[in-house]
Amino acid sequence: MQMKTGVEQSVYAILILNMLPDKAVLPGEAISQQLGASPTYFQKLLRKLVSADLITSVPGVKGGFKLRKKPEDIRVYDIYLAIEGQQSLYSSSGVLHGILELEDDSCCLLTNLMEEAESTWQSVLKRETIASLYEDINKNYQPKVQILQAVVKEKMVL
Amino acid sequence: MQMKTGVEQSVYAILILNMLPDKAVLPGEAISQQLGASPTYFQKLLRKLVSADLITSVPGVKGGFKLRKKPEDIRVYDIYLAIEGQQSLYSSSGVLHGILELEDDSCCLLTNLMEEAESTWQSVLKRETIASLYEDINKNYQPKVQILQAVVKEKMVL
DNA sequence: ACTAAAGTGGATAATGATTATCCTTATTAA
DNA sequence: TTAATAAGGATAATCATTATCCACTTTAGT
């Protein structure tokens, strides 16, 4: 039971896109290069972020990706949801039914508890946004961040 | 990212063991039969519950499993931990390191947030115990539970 | 002492989800 | 028209989970 690495990668990808000036765009390959991720697979993850309306894609020469929302409107939870999907951490396999031979599909003893647990978990992920992470990173890793920003500006288009 | 089905099965297995009178024991095969689980594999899960000190095993003819602790001392969280292990839901893959070329292994931006989220999640699982679940099941599914209890008493040994 | 029924532990296979690659098509700037 | 890019489908590689099998140990009953 582990979160996909794609969630972490996507968070950093979006932080990188947040370094772009308005109207500029960064090709998928440049992003995956920075992340050290598999380019072809990361392209698929970028699609999920597009589908979730977190980023926009521009096709064609000088195409690429950029943020669709303001960084303060992108929560870590949104990214998690885009990548992992909305299935819950726990889903009853109906063991209780078999055990007690119930007819009505009344639920599992654990479902309520697990839903509550997951909901408090999610609420923590909803607190942090790209804006606040961007602040963090700027405050704590200053010199290195500027180098990264320079690289991004070099590779961006438009 | 889904919880193993073994967690749910183990919870019900322990609820079944909770129906045993003192000193009695239930063979692993009888348990997996009730759960509709693969007997050979579920035996492995039972071992994990033994290692976690939640249940005891008795080898030999008339052997089997029984609870090691009182039902009010077995939390859903303990069962989760026994089956899933103590690895956390999130573990940084070190992307930030690669991106910023940091030397010190200072952490990922997400680690703190994810740890907090997981910790609140766990705290919910720590609230519910086998005792409280057993109450629930007795209150809500009375006639069927008695049938199950009868089956258990028929299959138990010692 | 022998047998049968049970748990233990190791090796290994089957299944399924995640990650990765490849190829074809669509889009667009130059 | 060309070249760079995203989109999308098919498929392979990898890895975790689930499942099976077998040799071994323990113990009650005879």
Short mmCIF file of C-alpha atoms (C1' of nucleotides) in Angstrom, two decimals:
data_model
loop_
_atom_site.label_atom_id
_atom_site.label_comp_id
_atom_site.label_asym_id
_atom_site.label_seq_id
_atom_site.Cartn_x
_atom_site.Cartn_y
_atom_site.Cartn_z
CA MET A 1 0.00 0.00 0.00
CA GLN A 2 2.15 2.81 -1.31
CA MET A 3 1.34 6.02 -3.07
CA LYS A 4 2.46 6.04 -6.70
CA THR A 5 5.71 7.86 -7.32
CA GLY A 6 3.85 9.72 -10.02
CA VAL A 7 2.20 11.86 -7.38
CA GLU A 8 5.50 13.19 -6.10
CA GLN A 9 6.82 13.66 -9.62
CA SER A 10 3.68 15.52 -10.61
CA VAL A 11 3.94 17.88 -7.67
CA TYR A 12 7.47 18.82 -8.69
CA ALA A 13 6.49 19.06 -12.32
CA ILE A 14 3.81 21.56 -11.40
CA LEU A 15 6.25 23.48 -9.22
CA ILE A 16 8.50 23.71 -12.25
CA LEU A 17 5.66 24.88 -14.47
CA ASN A 18 4.96 27.51 -11.84
CA MET A 19 8.34 29.05 -12.67
CA LEU A 20 7.23 29.87 -16.19
CA PRO A 21 6.37 33.44 -17.08
CA ASP A 22 2.86 34.04 -18.35
CA LYS A 23 2.09 32.60 -21.82
CA ALA A 24 5.25 30.54 -21.82
CA VAL A 25 5.15 26.79 -22.13
CA LEU A 26 7.53 23.93 -21.36
CA PRO A 27 7.76 20.76 -23.51
CA GLY A 28 7.01 17.48 -21.79
CA GLU A 29 10.44 16.16 -22.54
CA ALA A 30 12.09 19.08 -20.78
CA ILE A 31 9.97 18.42 -17.71
CA SER A 32 10.71 14.72 -17.49
CA GLN A 33 14.36 15.46 -18.06
CA GLN A 34 14.45 17.74 -15.05
CA LEU A 35 12.66 15.14 -12.97
CA GLY A 36 14.82 12.29 -14.13
CA ALA A 37 11.66 10.45 -15.09
CA SER A 38 10.89 8.21 -18.01
CA PRO A 39 9.84 10.66 -20.77
CA THR A 40 7.27 8.47 -22.47
CA TYR A 41 5.62 7.42 -19.24
CA PHE A 42 5.68 10.84 -17.71
CA GLN A 43 3.86 12.11 -20.78
CA LYS A 44 0.97 9.87 -19.69
CA LEU A 45 0.99 11.41 -16.25
CA LEU A 46 0.96 14.87 -17.77
CA ARG A 47 -2.18 13.82 -19.62
CA LYS A 48 -3.85 13.00 -16.35
CA LEU A 49 -2.98 16.43 -15.04
CA VAL A 50 -4.46 17.93 -18.19
CA SER A 51 -7.64 15.89 -17.79
CA ALA A 52 -7.90 17.11 -14.23
CA ASP A 53 -7.69 20.70 -15.48
CA LEU A 54 -4.58 21.44 -13.49
CA ILE A 55 -2.43 22.15 -16.52
CA THR A 56 -2.98 22.99 -20.18
CA SER A 57 -1.28 21.51 -23.16
CA VAL A 58 -0.39 23.26 -26.38
CA PRO A 59 0.27 20.98 -29.36
CA GLY A 60 2.53 21.62 -32.31
CA VAL A 61 5.93 23.18 -32.66
CA LYS A 62 6.54 25.49 -29.70
CA GLY A 63 4.02 23.44 -27.83
CA GLY A 64 4.22 22.17 -24.29
CA PHE A 65 2.53 22.48 -20.93
CA LYS A 66 1.71 25.29 -18.56
CA LEU A 67 -0.43 25.81 -15.49
CA ARG A 68 -4.14 26.22 -15.98
CA LYS A 69 -4.87 27.51 -12.48
CA LYS A 70 -3.20 29.89 -10.11
CA PRO A 71 -0.74 28.13 -7.80
CA GLU A 72 -2.86 28.99 -4.75
CA ASP A 73 -5.74 27.10 -6.35
CA ILE A 74 -3.83 23.87 -6.89
CA ARG A 75 -3.86 21.71 -3.80
CA VAL A 76 -1.63 18.71 -3.23
CA TYR A 77 -4.88 16.81 -2.97
CA ASP A 78 -5.88 17.80 -6.50
CA ILE A 79 -2.65 16.37 -7.84
CA TYR A 80 -3.07 13.21 -5.80
CA LEU A 81 -6.58 12.83 -7.15
CA ALA A 82 -5.51 13.41 -10.74
CA ILE A 83 -2.86 10.73 -10.59
CA GLU A 84 -4.32 8.13 -8.25
CA GLY A 85 -7.93 8.50 -9.27
CA GLN A 86 -10.90 8.76 -6.95
CA GLN A 87 -10.99 5.15 -5.75
CA SER A 88 -10.70 5.02 -1.99
CA LEU A 89 -7.84 3.55 -0.04
CA TYR A 90 -10.11 0.86 1.31
CA SER A 91 -12.81 -1.01 -0.45
CA SER A 92 -14.69 -3.81 1.20
CA SER A 93 -14.34 -7.16 -0.46
CA GLY A 94 -17.64 -8.26 0.97
CA VAL A 95 -16.28 -10.82 3.38
CA LEU A 96 -18.98 -10.07 5.94
CA HIS A 97 -21.63 -10.99 3.41
CA GLY A 98 -20.14 -14.38 2.86
CA ILE A 99 -19.66 -14.98 6.57
CA LEU A 100 -23.16 -14.06 7.63
CA GLU A 101 -24.94 -14.89 4.40
CA LEU A 102 -26.68 -11.55 4.30
CA GLU A 103 -29.12 -10.85 1.49
CA ASP A 104 -29.30 -7.08 1.54
CA ASP A 105 -26.02 -5.53 0.59
CA SER A 106 -25.69 -3.75 3.87
CA CYS A 107 -22.12 -2.81 4.28
CA CYS A 108 -18.96 -3.91 5.83
CA LEU A 109 -18.22 -3.07 9.45
CA LEU A 110 -15.09 -1.24 8.42
CA THR A 111 -16.42 0.94 5.65
CA ASN A 112 -17.54 3.82 7.82
CA LEU A 113 -14.37 3.84 9.86
CA MET A 114 -12.16 3.70 6.80
CA GLU A 115 -14.09 6.45 5.09
CA GLU A 116 -13.66 8.68 8.07
CA ALA A 117 -9.96 7.88 8.25
CA GLU A 118 -9.48 8.62 4.58
CA SER A 119 -11.42 11.82 4.80
CA THR A 120 -9.22 13.20 7.56
CA TRP A 121 -6.20 12.10 5.56
CA GLN A 122 -7.45 13.95 2.52
CA SER A 123 -8.17 17.06 4.52
CA VAL A 124 -4.49 17.36 5.33
CA LEU A 125 -3.58 17.08 1.64
CA LYS A 126 -6.12 19.80 0.92
CA ARG A 127 -4.35 22.28 3.16
CA GLU A 128 -1.16 22.60 1.21
CA THR A 129 -1.10 24.26 -2.20
CA ILE A 130 1.46 24.74 -4.91
CA ALA A 131 1.72 28.35 -3.79
CA SER A 132 2.70 27.37 -0.27
CA LEU A 133 5.13 24.72 -1.48
CA TYR A 134 6.68 27.25 -3.80
CA GLU A 135 7.21 29.58 -0.89
CA ASP A 136 8.85 26.77 1.08
CA ILE A 137 11.20 25.86 -1.67
CA ASN A 138 12.21 29.46 -2.23
CA LYS A 139 12.81 30.05 1.41
CA ASN A 140 14.79 26.91 2.08
CA TYR A 141 16.80 26.21 -1.06
CA GLN A 142 17.46 29.66 -2.43
CA PRO A 143 20.65 29.45 -4.48
CA LYS A 144 19.76 26.12 -6.08
CA VAL A 145 16.26 27.23 -6.95
CA GLN A 146 17.61 30.13 -8.97
CA ILE A 147 19.73 27.76 -11.00
CA LEU A 148 16.65 25.69 -11.73
CA GLN A 149 14.67 28.79 -12.67
CA ALA A 150 17.41 29.72 -15.10
CA VAL A 151 17.31 26.27 -16.70
CA VAL A 152 13.54 26.50 -17.03
CA LYS A 153 13.73 29.87 -18.71
CA GLU A 154 16.26 28.51 -21.12
CA LYS A 155 14.11 25.58 -22.13
CA MET A 156 10.73 27.26 -22.27
CA VAL A 157 9.15 28.37 -25.54
CA LEU A 158 6.97 31.22 -26.73
CA MET B 1 -3.01 2.56 -3.89
CA GLN B 2 -5.35 0.14 -2.17
CA MET B 3 -5.27 -1.52 1.19
CA LYS B 4 -4.64 -5.25 0.98
CA THR B 5 -7.72 -7.38 1.26
CA GLY B 6 -5.85 -9.30 3.92
CA VAL B 7 -6.56 -6.50 6.38
CA GLU B 8 -10.30 -6.90 6.07
CA GLN B 9 -10.06 -10.67 6.17
CA SER B 10 -7.88 -10.52 9.25
CA VAL B 11 -10.32 -8.28 11.06
CA TYR B 12 -13.11 -10.76 10.47
CA ALA B 13 -10.87 -13.67 11.34
CA ILE B 14 -10.14 -12.06 14.68
CA LEU B 15 -13.82 -11.34 15.23
CA ILE B 16 -14.44 -15.05 14.67
CA LEU B 17 -11.68 -16.02 17.09
CA ASN B 18 -13.34 -13.71 19.57
CA MET B 19 -16.33 -16.06 19.57
CA LEU B 20 -14.27 -18.89 21.02
CA PRO B 21 -14.67 -19.80 24.67
CA ASP B 22 -11.52 -19.57 26.77
CA LYS B 23 -8.86 -22.21 26.06
CA ALA B 24 -10.56 -23.25 22.83
CA VAL B 25 -8.79 -22.98 19.51
CA LEU B 26 -9.85 -22.89 15.85
CA PRO B 27 -7.82 -24.50 13.06
CA GLY B 28 -6.57 -22.22 10.31
CA GLU B 29 -8.47 -24.15 7.69
CA ALA B 30 -11.78 -23.63 9.51
CA ILE B 31 -11.10 -19.90 9.61
CA SER B 32 -10.24 -19.50 5.94
CA GLN B 33 -13.25 -21.63 5.08
CA GLN B 34 -15.56 -19.24 6.91
CA LEU B 35 -13.92 -16.28 5.21
CA GLY B 36 -13.97 -17.86 1.79
CA ALA B 37 -10.26 -17.17 1.54
CA SER B 38 -7.45 -19.20 0.04
CA PRO B 39 -6.45 -21.56 2.88
CA THR B 40 -2.74 -21.73 2.10
CA TYR B 41 -2.36 -18.03 1.68
CA PHE B 42 -4.48 -17.11 4.63
CA GLN B 43 -2.25 -19.29 6.76
CA LYS B 44 0.54 -16.82 5.92
CA LEU B 45 -1.58 -13.94 7.07
CA LEU B 46 -2.35 -15.77 10.31
CA ARG B 47 1.40 -16.04 10.82
CA LYS B 48 1.68 -12.26 10.58
CA LEU B 49 -1.00 -11.89 13.21
CA VAL B 50 0.91 -14.30 15.40
CA SER B 51 4.16 -12.38 14.90
CA ALA B 52 2.33 -9.22 15.88
CA ASP B 53 1.22 -10.90 19.11
CA LEU B 54 -2.44 -10.48 18.31
CA ILE B 55 -3.19 -14.21 18.22
CA THR B 56 -1.51 -17.37 19.45
CA SER B 57 -0.98 -20.61 17.57
CA VAL B 58 -1.04 -24.10 18.98
CA PRO B 59 0.64 -26.77 16.84
CA GLY B 60 -0.19 -30.42 16.69
CA VAL B 61 -3.43 -32.37 16.60
CA LYS B 62 -6.14 -30.25 18.20
CA GLY B 63 -4.07 -27.24 17.36
CA GLY B 64 -5.24 -23.96 15.89
CA PHE B 65 -5.42 -20.27 16.68
CA LYS B 66 -6.94 -18.15 19.40
CA LEU B 67 -6.74 -14.57 20.58
CA ARG B 68 -3.72 -13.53 22.58
CA LYS B 69 -5.16 -10.25 23.83
CA LYS B 70 -8.49 -9.11 25.10
CA PRO B 71 -10.74 -7.79 22.32
CA GLU B 72 -10.69 -4.29 23.79
CA ASP B 73 -6.90 -4.29 23.44
CA ILE B 74 -6.87 -5.14 19.75
CA ARG B 75 -7.26 -2.06 17.60
CA VAL B 76 -8.07 -2.09 13.91
CA TYR B 77 -4.78 -0.25 13.56
CA ASP B 78 -2.88 -3.17 15.11
CA ILE B 79 -4.31 -5.51 12.53
CA TYR B 80 -3.56 -3.09 9.74
CA LEU B 81 0.01 -2.80 10.98
CA ALA B 82 0.45 -6.56 11.28
CA ILE B 83 -0.64 -7.17 7.71
CA GLU B 84 0.62 -4.11 5.85
CA GLY B 85 3.81 -3.59 7.79
CA GLN B 86 5.09 -0.31 9.14
CA GLN B 87 6.14 1.25 5.86
CA SER B 88 4.36 4.55 5.37
CA LEU B 89 1.82 5.31 2.67
CA TYR B 90 4.18 7.82 1.13
CA SER B 91 7.90 7.60 0.72
CA SER B 92 9.85 10.21 -1.12
CA SER B 93 11.65 8.99 -4.18
CA GLY B 94 14.14 11.81 -3.86
CA VAL B 95 13.09 13.76 -6.91
CA LEU B 96 13.84 17.07 -5.25
CA HIS B 97 17.43 16.00 -4.77
CA GLY B 98 17.86 15.33 -8.44
CA ILE B 99 16.16 18.55 -9.43
CA LEU B 100 18.13 20.85 -7.18
CA GLU B 101 21.29 18.75 -6.95
CA LEU B 102 21.36 18.95 -3.19
CA GLU B 103 24.22 17.32 -1.32
CA ASP B 104 22.79 16.97 2.17
CA ASP B 105 19.91 14.57 2.24
CA SER B 106 17.54 17.17 3.46
CA CYS B 107 14.09 15.99 2.75
CA CYS B 108 11.33 16.18 0.31
CA LEU B 109 8.84 19.03 0.50
CA LEU B 110 6.02 16.56 0.89
CA THR B 111 7.38 14.31 3.60
CA ASN B 112 6.16 16.37 6.54
CA LEU B 113 2.73 16.89 5.07
CA MET B 114 2.32 13.24 4.19
CA GLU B 115 3.47 12.13 7.61
CA GLU B 116 0.93 14.36 9.24
CA ALA B 117 -1.79 13.09 6.95
CA GLU B 118 -0.92 9.50 7.64
CA SER B 119 -0.77 10.10 11.33
CA THR B 120 -4.30 11.50 11.46
CA TRP B 121 -5.42 8.60 9.32
CA GLN B 122 -3.89 6.12 11.74
CA SER B 123 -5.43 7.82 14.70
CA VAL B 124 -8.87 6.99 13.35
CA LEU B 125 -7.92 3.33 12.96
CA LYS B 126 -6.69 3.37 16.52
CA ARG B 127 -10.08 4.35 17.85
CA GLU B 128 -11.95 1.21 16.90
CA THR B 129 -11.22 -2.10 18.60
CA ILE B 130 -12.33 -5.67 18.13
CA ALA B 131 -14.51 -5.22 21.20
CA SER B 132 -16.39 -2.32 19.66
CA LEU B 133 -16.74 -4.07 16.31
CA TYR B 134 -18.04 -7.14 18.07
CA GLU B 135 -20.67 -5.02 19.75
CA ASP B 136 -21.68 -3.57 16.39
CA ILE B 137 -22.00 -6.90 14.74
CA ASN B 138 -24.07 -8.30 17.60
CA LYS B 139 -26.38 -5.32 17.65
CA ASN B 140 -26.95 -5.14 13.92
CA TYR B 141 -26.93 -8.70 12.65
CA GLN B 142 -28.28 -10.66 15.55
CA PRO B 143 -29.90 -13.81 14.15
CA LYS B 144 -27.12 -14.44 11.62
CA VAL B 145 -24.39 -13.93 14.17
CA GLN B 146 -25.81 -16.68 16.34
CA ILE B 147 -25.68 -19.07 13.44
CA LEU B 148 -22.03 -18.18 12.93
CA GLN B 149 -21.30 -18.63 16.61
CA ALA B 150 -22.85 -22.08 16.45
CA VAL B 151 -20.67 -23.02 13.49
CA VAL B 152 -17.60 -21.79 15.32
CA LYS B 153 -18.42 -23.83 18.40
CA GLU B 154 -18.88 -26.88 16.25
CA LYS B 155 -15.50 -26.52 14.60
CA MET B 156 -13.43 -25.47 17.58
CA VAL B 157 -11.23 -27.92 19.45
CA LEU B 158 -10.17 -28.50 23.07
"C1'" DA C 1 6.46 -45.89 19.02
"C1'" DC C 2 3.22 -44.82 15.34
"C1'" DT C 3 -0.22 -42.11 13.09
"C1'" DA C 4 -2.85 -38.25 11.92
"C1'" DA C 5 -3.88 -33.44 12.26
"C1'" DA C 6 -2.28 -29.37 12.84
"C1'" DG C 7 1.20 -25.05 12.44
"C1'" DT C 8 6.06 -23.30 10.24
"C1'" DG C 9 8.90 -21.90 6.70
"C1'" DG C 10 10.87 -21.89 2.10
"C1'" DA C 11 10.54 -21.99 -2.81
"C1'" DT C 12 7.98 -20.81 -6.47
"C1'" DA C 13 4.14 -19.81 -9.50
"C1'" DA C 14 -0.05 -16.92 -10.93
"C1'" DT C 15 -2.20 -12.65 -10.97
"C1'" DG C 16 -2.68 -7.89 -11.27
"C1'" DA C 17 -1.15 -3.09 -10.91
"C1'" DT C 18 2.36 0.06 -12.01
"C1'" DT C 19 5.80 1.69 -14.92
"C1'" DA C 20 7.83 1.98 -19.43
"C1'" DT C 21 8.32 1.77 -24.55
"C1'" DC C 22 6.88 2.14 -29.30
"C1'" DC C 23 4.25 3.62 -33.03
"C1'" DT C 24 0.74 6.17 -35.43
"C1'" DT C 25 -1.95 10.31 -35.75
"C1'" DA C 26 -3.10 15.25 -35.04
"C1'" DT C 27 -1.64 19.97 -34.49
"C1'" DT C 28 0.89 24.03 -35.48
"C1'" DA C 29 5.02 27.38 -36.15
"C1'" DA C 30 8.22 28.36 -39.57
"C1'" DT D 1 6.15 21.04 -46.64
"C1'" DT D 2 8.81 20.13 -42.63
"C1'" DA D 3 9.88 19.57 -37.95
"C1'" DA D 4 8.62 19.62 -33.21
"C1'" DT D 5 5.30 18.68 -30.26
"C1'" DA D 6 1.04 16.49 -27.81
"C1'" DA D 7 -2.56 12.46 -28.00
"C1'" DG D 8 -3.72 7.94 -27.81
"C1'" DG D 9 -3.47 2.92 -28.44
"C1'" DA D 10 -1.08 -1.41 -28.09
"C1'" DT D 11 2.07 -3.84 -25.72
"C1'" DA D 12 6.01 -5.09 -22.91
"C1'" DA D 13 8.75 -5.00 -18.44
"C1'" DT D 14 8.76 -4.75 -13.67
"C1'" DC D 15 7.12 -5.37 -9.22
"C1'" DA D 16 3.89 -6.28 -5.39
"C1'" DT D 17 0.25 -9.18 -4.04
"C1'" DT D 18 -1.94 -13.41 -3.86
"C1'" DA D 19 -1.75 -18.34 -4.13
"C1'" DT D 20 0.14 -23.13 -4.22
"C1'" DC D 21 3.19 -26.83 -2.96
"C1'" DC D 22 6.27 -29.36 -0.24
"C1'" DA D 23 9.32 -30.72 3.50
"C1'" DC D 24 9.53 -30.18 8.42
"C1'" DT D 25 7.98 -29.81 13.35
"C1'" DT D 26 4.78 -30.39 17.05
"C1'" DT D 27 1.42 -32.96 19.65
"C1'" DA D 28 -2.93 -35.80 20.94
"C1'" DG D 29 -4.51 -40.26 20.64
"C1'" DT D 30 -3.82 -44.97 20.08
#
